[in-house]
PDB file of C-alpha atoms in Angstrom:
ATOM      1  CA  MET A   1     154.505 124.740  63.199  1.00 64.00           C
ATOM      2  CA  LYS A   2     154.920 121.330  65.699  1.00 78.00           C
ATOM      3  CA  PHE A   3     152.440 119.077  66.984  1.00 82.00           C
ATOM      4  CA  ASN A   4     152.705 119.355  71.357  1.00 87.00           C
ATOM      5  CA  TRP A   5     150.549 117.982  73.868  1.00 90.00           C
ATOM      6  CA  GLY A   6     149.841 121.549  74.748  1.00 88.00           C
ATOM      7  CA  THR A   7     148.129 121.947  71.084  1.00 89.00           C
ATOM      8  CA  GLY A   8     146.402 118.563  71.387  1.00 90.00           C
ATOM      9  CA  ILE A   9     144.417 119.450  74.708  1.00 94.00           C
ATOM     10  CA  VAL A  10     143.622 123.007  72.662  1.00 94.00           C
ATOM     11  CA  LEU A  11     141.876 121.262  69.387  1.00 94.00           C
ATOM     12  CA  ALA A  12     139.978 118.218  71.988  1.00 95.00           C
ATOM     13  CA  PHE A  13     138.690 121.147  73.671  1.00 96.00           C
ATOM     14  CA  ILE A  14     137.644 123.165  70.574  1.00 97.00           C
ATOM     15  CA  GLY A  15     136.404 119.551  69.132  1.00 97.00           C
ATOM     16  CA  PHE A  16     134.264 118.983  72.452  1.00 97.00           C
ATOM     17  CA  ILE A  17     132.873 122.236  72.552  1.00 97.00           C
ATOM     18  CA  GLY A  18     132.307 121.449  68.668  1.00 97.00           C
ATOM     19  CA  PHE A  19     130.223 118.031  69.199  1.00 96.00           C
ATOM     20  CA  ILE A  20     128.465 119.566  72.274  1.00 96.00           C
ATOM     21  CA  MET A  21     127.095 122.953  70.123  1.00 95.00           C
ATOM     22  CA  TYR A  22     126.853 120.728  67.320  1.00 94.00           C
ATOM     23  CA  PHE A  23     124.023 118.610  69.707  1.00 90.00           C
ATOM     24  CA  ILE A  24     122.479 122.156  70.868  1.00 90.00           C
ATOM     25  CA  ILE A  25     121.561 123.548  67.651  1.00 90.00           C
ATOM     26  CA  THR A  26     120.088 120.100  66.425  1.00 86.00           C
ATOM     27  CA  MET A  27     117.872 119.120  69.851  1.00 83.00           C
ATOM     28  CA  SER A  28     117.009 122.847  69.795  1.00 82.00           C
ATOM     29  CA  VAL A  29     115.734 123.479  65.591  1.00 82.00           C
ATOM     30  CA  ASP A  30     114.883 119.128  65.037  1.00 77.00           C
ATOM     31  CA  ASP A  31     110.993 119.301  64.469  1.00 71.00           C
ATOM     32  CA  ARG A  32     111.449 115.446  65.807  1.00 72.00           C
ATOM     33  CA  TYR A  33     112.668 116.557  69.113  1.00 67.00           C
ATOM     34  CA  ASN A  34     109.382 117.927  70.927  1.00 63.00           C
ATOM     35  CA  HIS A  35     109.685 120.662  74.056  1.00 60.00           C
ATOM     36  CA  GLU A  36     106.400 120.450  75.250  1.00 62.00           C
ATOM     37  CA  LEU A  37     105.181 120.706  78.655  1.00 59.00           C
ATOM     38  CA  VAL A  38     103.359 117.617  80.466  1.00 61.00           C
ATOM     39  CA  THR A  39     100.116 120.518  80.901  1.00 65.00           C
ATOM     40  CA  GLU A  40     100.015 124.134  79.251  1.00 69.00           C
ATOM     41  CA  ASP A  41      99.005 125.903  82.514  1.00 74.00           C
ATOM     42  CA  TYR A  42     101.388 124.302  85.215  1.00 73.00           C
ATOM     43  CA  TYR A  43     102.068 126.599  87.616  1.00 77.00           C
ATOM     44  CA  ALA A  44      97.297 127.198  87.704  1.00 78.00           C
ATOM     45  CA  GLU A  45      97.480 123.512  88.602  1.00 76.00           C
ATOM     46  CA  GLU A  46     100.464 122.979  90.726  1.00 78.00           C
ATOM     47  CA  LEU A  47      98.690 125.675  93.587  1.00 79.00           C
ATOM     48  CA  GLU A  48      95.381 123.287  93.146  1.00 81.00           C
ATOM     49  CA  TYR A  49      97.630 119.978  94.138  1.00 83.00           C
ATOM     50  CA  GLN A  50      96.341 119.881  97.825  1.00 84.00           C
ATOM     51  CA  ASN A  51      92.924 119.815  96.891  1.00 85.00           C
ATOM     52  CA  ASP A  52      94.347 116.617  94.401  1.00 86.00           C
ATOM     53  CA  ILE A  53      95.451 114.896  98.054  1.00 87.00           C
ATOM     54  CA  ASN A  54      92.355 115.752  99.636  1.00 88.00           C
ATOM     55  CA  LYS A  55      90.552 113.911  96.620  1.00 89.00           C
ATOM     56  CA  LEU A  56      92.687 110.729  96.356  1.00 87.00           C
ATOM     57  CA  ASN A  57      92.432 110.485 100.493  1.00 87.00           C
ATOM     58  CA  ASN A  58      88.752 111.101  99.964  1.00 87.00           C
ATOM     59  CA  SER A  59      88.973 108.113  97.851  1.00 86.00           C
ATOM     60  CA  LYS A  60      90.641 105.343  99.963  1.00 87.00           C
ATOM     61  CA  HIS A  61      87.942 106.202 102.794  1.00 85.00           C
ATOM     62  CA  LEU A  62      85.375 104.121  99.719  1.00 83.00           C
ATOM     63  CA  ASN A  63      84.367 101.105 100.125  1.00 85.00           C
ATOM     64  CA  GLU A  64      85.028  99.988  96.667  1.00 84.00           C
ATOM     65  CA  ASN A  65      87.407 102.481  94.457  1.00 86.00           C
ATOM     66  CA  ILE A  66      87.375 103.276  90.829  1.00 86.00           C
ATOM     67  CA  SER A  67      88.769 100.335  88.622  1.00 86.00           C
ATOM     68  CA  TYR A  68      89.205  99.494  84.975  1.00 87.00           C
ATOM     69  CA  LYS A  69      89.763  96.202  82.588  1.00 88.00           C
ATOM     70  CA  LYS A  70      90.672  96.302  78.724  1.00 88.00           C
ATOM     71  CA  THR A  71      88.305  95.098  76.762  1.00 85.00           C
ATOM     72  CA  ASP A  72      87.615  94.373  72.708  1.00 85.00           C
ATOM     73  CA  ASP A  73      85.193  97.349  72.925  1.00 85.00           C
ATOM     74  CA  GLY A  74      87.675 100.213  74.814  1.00 86.00           C
ATOM     75  CA  LEU A  75      88.393 100.660  78.497  1.00 85.00           C
ATOM     76  CA  LEU A  76      85.638  99.680  81.005  1.00 85.00           C
ATOM     77  CA  ILE A  77      86.248 101.677  84.011  1.00 87.00           C
ATOM     78  CA  GLN A  78      83.921 100.220  86.488  1.00 87.00           C
ATOM     79  CA  PHE A  79      82.204 103.121  89.473  1.00 85.00           C
ATOM     80  CA  PRO A  80      81.817 101.798  92.927  1.00 84.00           C
ATOM     81  CA  LYS A  81      78.168  99.098  93.038  1.00 83.00           C
ATOM     82  CA  ASP A  82      77.293 100.470  96.679  1.00 82.00           C
ATOM     83  CA  ILE A  83      76.922 104.559  95.051  1.00 83.00           C
ATOM     84  CA  ASP A  84      73.741 105.397  93.100  1.00 82.00           C
ATOM     85  CA  ILE A  85      74.986 106.115  89.502  1.00 79.00           C
ATOM     86  CA  LYS A  86      72.431 108.636  88.881  1.00 82.00           C
ATOM     87  CA  LYS A  87      74.635 111.565  91.649  1.00 83.00           C
ATOM     88  CA  ILE A  88      78.379 110.789  89.581  1.00 84.00           C
ATOM     89  CA  GLU A  89      79.502 114.411  87.971  1.00 88.00           C
ATOM     90  CA  GLY A  90      83.101 115.231  86.818  1.00 89.00           C
ATOM     91  CA  ARG A  91      85.331 114.018  84.150  1.00 91.00           C
ATOM     92  CA  VAL A  92      88.425 111.423  82.766  1.00 89.00           C
ATOM     93  CA  PHE A  93      90.951 112.984  81.261  1.00 90.00           C
ATOM     94  CA  LEU A  94      93.375 110.421  79.214  1.00 88.00           C
ATOM     95  CA  TYR A  95      96.804 111.931  79.146  1.00 87.00           C
ATOM     96  CA  ARG A  96      99.467 110.431  76.441  1.00 84.00           C
ATOM     97  CA  PRO A  97     102.992 111.415  77.530  1.00 79.00           C
ATOM     98  CA  SER A  98     104.402 110.640  74.185  1.00 77.00           C
ATOM     99  CA  ASN A  99     101.902 112.687  71.824  1.00 76.00           C
ATOM    100  CA  LYS A 100      99.665 115.518  73.224  1.00 76.00           C
ATOM    101  CA  GLN A 101      97.384 115.498  70.455  1.00 79.00           C
ATOM    102  CA  LEU A 102      95.786 112.009  71.805  1.00 82.00           C
ATOM    103  CA  ASP A 103      94.867 114.096  74.891  1.00 83.00           C
ATOM    104  CA  PHE A 104      91.370 114.152  75.283  1.00 84.00           C
ATOM    105  CA  ASP A 105      88.778 113.818  78.136  1.00 86.00           C
ATOM    106  CA  THR A 106      85.230 113.678  78.886  1.00 85.00           C
ATOM    107  CA  ALA A 107      81.891 114.220  81.031  1.00 86.00           C
ATOM    108  CA  ILE A 108      81.082 111.400  82.895  1.00 84.00           C
ATOM    109  CA  SER A 109      77.520 110.462  82.281  1.00 81.00           C
ATOM    110  CA  LEU A 110      76.595 106.975  83.362  1.00 79.00           C
ATOM    111  CA  SER A 111      73.342 105.067  82.982  1.00 77.00           C
ATOM    112  CA  LYS A 112      75.012 101.870  83.698  1.00 81.00           C
ATOM    113  CA  PRO A 113      77.534 101.267  86.767  1.00 79.00           C
ATOM    114  CA  TYR A 114      80.562 102.013  84.642  1.00 81.00           C
ATOM    115  CA  LEU A 115      81.933 103.923  81.644  1.00 83.00           C
ATOM    116  CA  LEU A 116      83.396 102.885  78.416  1.00 85.00           C
ATOM    117  CA  ILE A 117      86.276 104.451  76.749  1.00 84.00           C
ATOM    118  CA  PRO A 118      86.367 102.893  72.464  1.00 85.00           C
ATOM    119  CA  ASP A 119      88.783 101.674  71.626  1.00 82.00           C
ATOM    120  CA  LYS A 120      89.565 103.531  68.526  1.00 83.00           C
ATOM    121  CA  ARG A 121      90.239 107.010  70.591  1.00 82.00           C
ATOM    122  CA  LEU A 122      92.743 104.743  72.569  1.00 83.00           C
ATOM    123  CA  VAL A 123      96.449 103.744  70.347  1.00 83.00           C
ATOM    124  CA  ASP A 124      98.381 100.916  72.646  1.00 83.00           C
ATOM    125  CA  GLY A 125     100.924 102.097  75.003  1.00 84.00           C
ATOM    126  CA  ARG A 126     100.922 104.061  78.041  1.00 87.00           C
ATOM    127  CA  TRP A 127      98.311 106.315  79.106  1.00 86.00           C
ATOM    128  CA  ASN A 128      98.139 108.699  81.910  1.00 88.00           C
ATOM    129  CA  ILE A 129      94.003 108.437  83.398  1.00 90.00           C
ATOM    130  CA  LYS A 130      92.625 110.897  85.882  1.00 91.00           C
ATOM    131  CA  ILE A 131      88.960 110.566  87.093  1.00 89.00           C
ATOM    132  CA  ASP A 132      87.735 113.453  88.847  1.00 90.00           C
ATOM    133  CA  TRP A 133      84.237 112.994  90.143  1.00 87.00           C
ATOM    134  CA  GLN A 134      81.395 114.066  92.495  1.00 89.00           C
ATOM    135  CA  TYR A 135      79.019 111.796  94.640  1.00 87.00           C
ATOM    136  CA  ASN A 136      76.763 114.014  97.394  1.00 85.00           C
ATOM    137  CA  GLY A 137      79.054 117.211  97.596  1.00 85.00           C
ATOM    138  CA  ASN A 138      82.402 115.230  98.431  1.00 87.00           C
ATOM    139  CA  SER A 139      85.030 115.061  95.624  1.00 90.00           C
ATOM    140  CA  TYR A 140      87.256 112.037  94.706  1.00 89.00           C
ATOM    141  CA  LEU A 141      90.081 111.279  92.300  1.00 90.00           C
ATOM    142  CA  TYR A 142      91.485 108.669  90.662  1.00 89.00           C
ATOM    143  CA  LYS A 143      94.790 109.213  89.171  1.00 89.00           C
ATOM    144  CA  GLU A 144      96.308 105.557  87.617  1.00 87.00           C
ATOM    145  CA  SER A 145      99.296 105.084  84.833  1.00 87.00           C
ATOM    146  CA  ILE A 146      98.268 102.506  82.811  1.00 84.00           C
ATOM    147  CA  ASN A 147      99.415 100.426  79.233  1.00 83.00           C
ATOM    148  CA  TYR A 148      96.725 100.166  76.849  1.00 78.00           C
TER     149      TYR A 148
END
């Protein structure tokens, strides 16, 4: 068999296709490469997106918004000081982009103007925090990406 440039091109194509097929099969089968969506019910959440925009706009009109800081005990979420904390209702969602098993949410139940999320619940790294809360019939939303 004579090896010419046509044979070289065919062998290059076969090698390239083989590499791509190996890559696709490895990514599809290997458990180390996790292919999860951000949320299970993506389309239903997409329909609620306008409500989130309205809640974010309501939050912008507050005199003071929610703030947070990292302490030795955990993540301290500070609510506005000029509102009655007993009238606050809602939920805090913490989403870990790299590991779905670490995601959790908790109800807001305040006796002080802050909420403490214990250090043992959070691992170091990036978290997305979403606080969906209501006060006096108005809904508010606080979203932030934090590094703990």
